[in-house]
Amino acid sequence: MRTTYQTIIVKFKESITELNGIFNDTQSWGAATLKEWIDGYESTRFTQTDSHTAVITSEYNMEHVTEWLDRHTAFDRLNEY
């Protein structure tokens, strides 16, 4: 059986550190950082590559992740691979 993962590279307009401020109410969000929130999606991983950029991989939740990013963040570029 072969598993296929989707990959996106996102360059946020704000730094990832600033975006982590979204999660200041950790109890409500169930996460303290953007990485923790995205990694909470089953089969999904967030890897920060610099202050504004991250690589996100997901086996089957990418649609939900990108929808959430559209609603809660602003980004300069979203490349899908």
Short mmCIF file of C-alpha atoms in Angstrom, two decimals:
data_model
loop_
_atom_site.label_atom_id
_atom_site.label_comp_id
_atom_site.label_asym_id
_atom_site.label_seq_id
_atom_site.Cartn_x
_atom_site.Cartn_y
_atom_site.Cartn_z
CA MET A 1 0.00 0.00 0.00
CA ARG A 2 1.36 3.40 -0.97
CA THR A 3 0.59 6.50 1.07
CA THR A 4 0.45 9.84 -0.74
CA TYR A 5 0.98 13.09 1.12
CA GLN A 6 0.09 16.58 -0.08
CA THR A 7 2.64 19.30 0.60
CA ILE A 8 2.24 23.07 0.66
CA ILE A 9 4.74 25.83 1.33
CA VAL A 10 3.23 28.89 2.99
CA LYS A 11 4.88 32.31 3.36
CA PHE A 12 2.87 34.21 5.95
CA LYS A 13 2.60 38.01 5.96
CA GLU A 14 3.16 38.02 9.74
CA SER A 15 5.91 36.09 11.46
CA ILE A 16 4.95 32.70 12.81
CA THR A 17 5.80 33.99 16.28
CA GLU A 18 3.20 36.74 15.83
CA LEU A 19 0.65 34.22 14.51
CA ASN A 20 1.16 32.16 17.65
CA GLY A 21 -0.62 35.03 19.44
CA ILE A 22 -3.88 33.65 18.02
CA PHE A 23 -3.54 30.88 20.59
CA ASN A 24 -3.19 33.07 23.68
CA ASP A 25 -6.26 31.32 25.11
CA THR A 26 -4.71 27.86 25.07
CA GLN A 27 -7.61 26.27 26.90
CA SER A 28 -10.12 27.37 24.24
CA TRP A 29 -7.92 26.43 21.28
CA GLY A 30 -6.44 23.26 22.74
CA ALA A 31 -3.06 24.37 21.36
CA ALA A 32 -0.43 26.95 22.26
CA THR A 33 1.16 27.49 18.82
CA LEU A 34 0.35 27.34 15.13
CA LYS A 35 2.54 24.25 14.81
CA GLU A 36 0.71 22.52 17.65
CA TRP A 37 -2.66 23.41 16.11
CA ILE A 38 -1.79 22.12 12.63
CA ASP A 39 0.01 19.05 13.96
CA GLY A 40 -3.25 18.30 15.79
CA TYR A 41 -4.85 17.40 12.46
CA GLU A 42 -4.34 13.66 12.03
CA SER A 43 -1.57 12.81 9.54
CA THR A 44 -0.57 16.50 9.26
CA ARG A 45 2.79 18.08 10.11
CA PHE A 46 3.99 21.69 10.26
CA THR A 47 7.70 22.44 9.78
CA GLN A 48 8.86 26.04 10.14
CA THR A 49 11.71 26.88 7.73
CA ASP A 50 12.22 30.55 8.63
CA SER A 51 10.44 33.31 10.54
CA HIS A 52 7.57 33.57 8.02
CA THR A 53 7.62 30.28 6.10
CA ALA A 54 6.47 26.75 6.80
CA VAL A 55 6.13 23.46 4.97
CA ILE A 56 2.93 21.60 5.76
CA THR A 57 2.35 17.98 4.79
CA SER A 58 -0.83 16.00 5.17
CA GLU A 59 -2.09 12.64 4.05
CA TYR A 60 -5.79 13.58 3.88
CA ASN A 61 -6.56 16.77 5.85
CA MET A 62 -4.97 19.41 3.60
CA GLU A 63 -8.34 20.80 2.50
CA HIS A 64 -9.26 21.50 6.13
CA VAL A 65 -5.85 22.97 6.93
CA THR A 66 -5.86 25.35 3.95
CA GLU A 67 -9.45 26.38 4.70
CA TRP A 68 -8.43 27.20 8.30
CA LEU A 69 -5.36 29.14 7.10
CA ASP A 70 -7.57 31.15 4.71
CA ARG A 71 -9.88 32.15 7.58
CA HIS A 72 -7.30 32.87 10.29
CA THR A 73 -4.08 34.03 8.61
CA ALA A 74 -2.79 36.14 5.76
CA PHE A 75 -0.09 34.75 3.52
CA ASP A 76 1.91 35.94 0.54
CA ARG A 77 2.28 32.62 -1.17
CA LEU A 78 0.79 29.17 -1.01
CA ASN A 79 2.49 26.60 -3.25
CA GLU A 80 1.12 23.08 -3.56
CA TYR A 81 3.26 20.09 -4.47
#
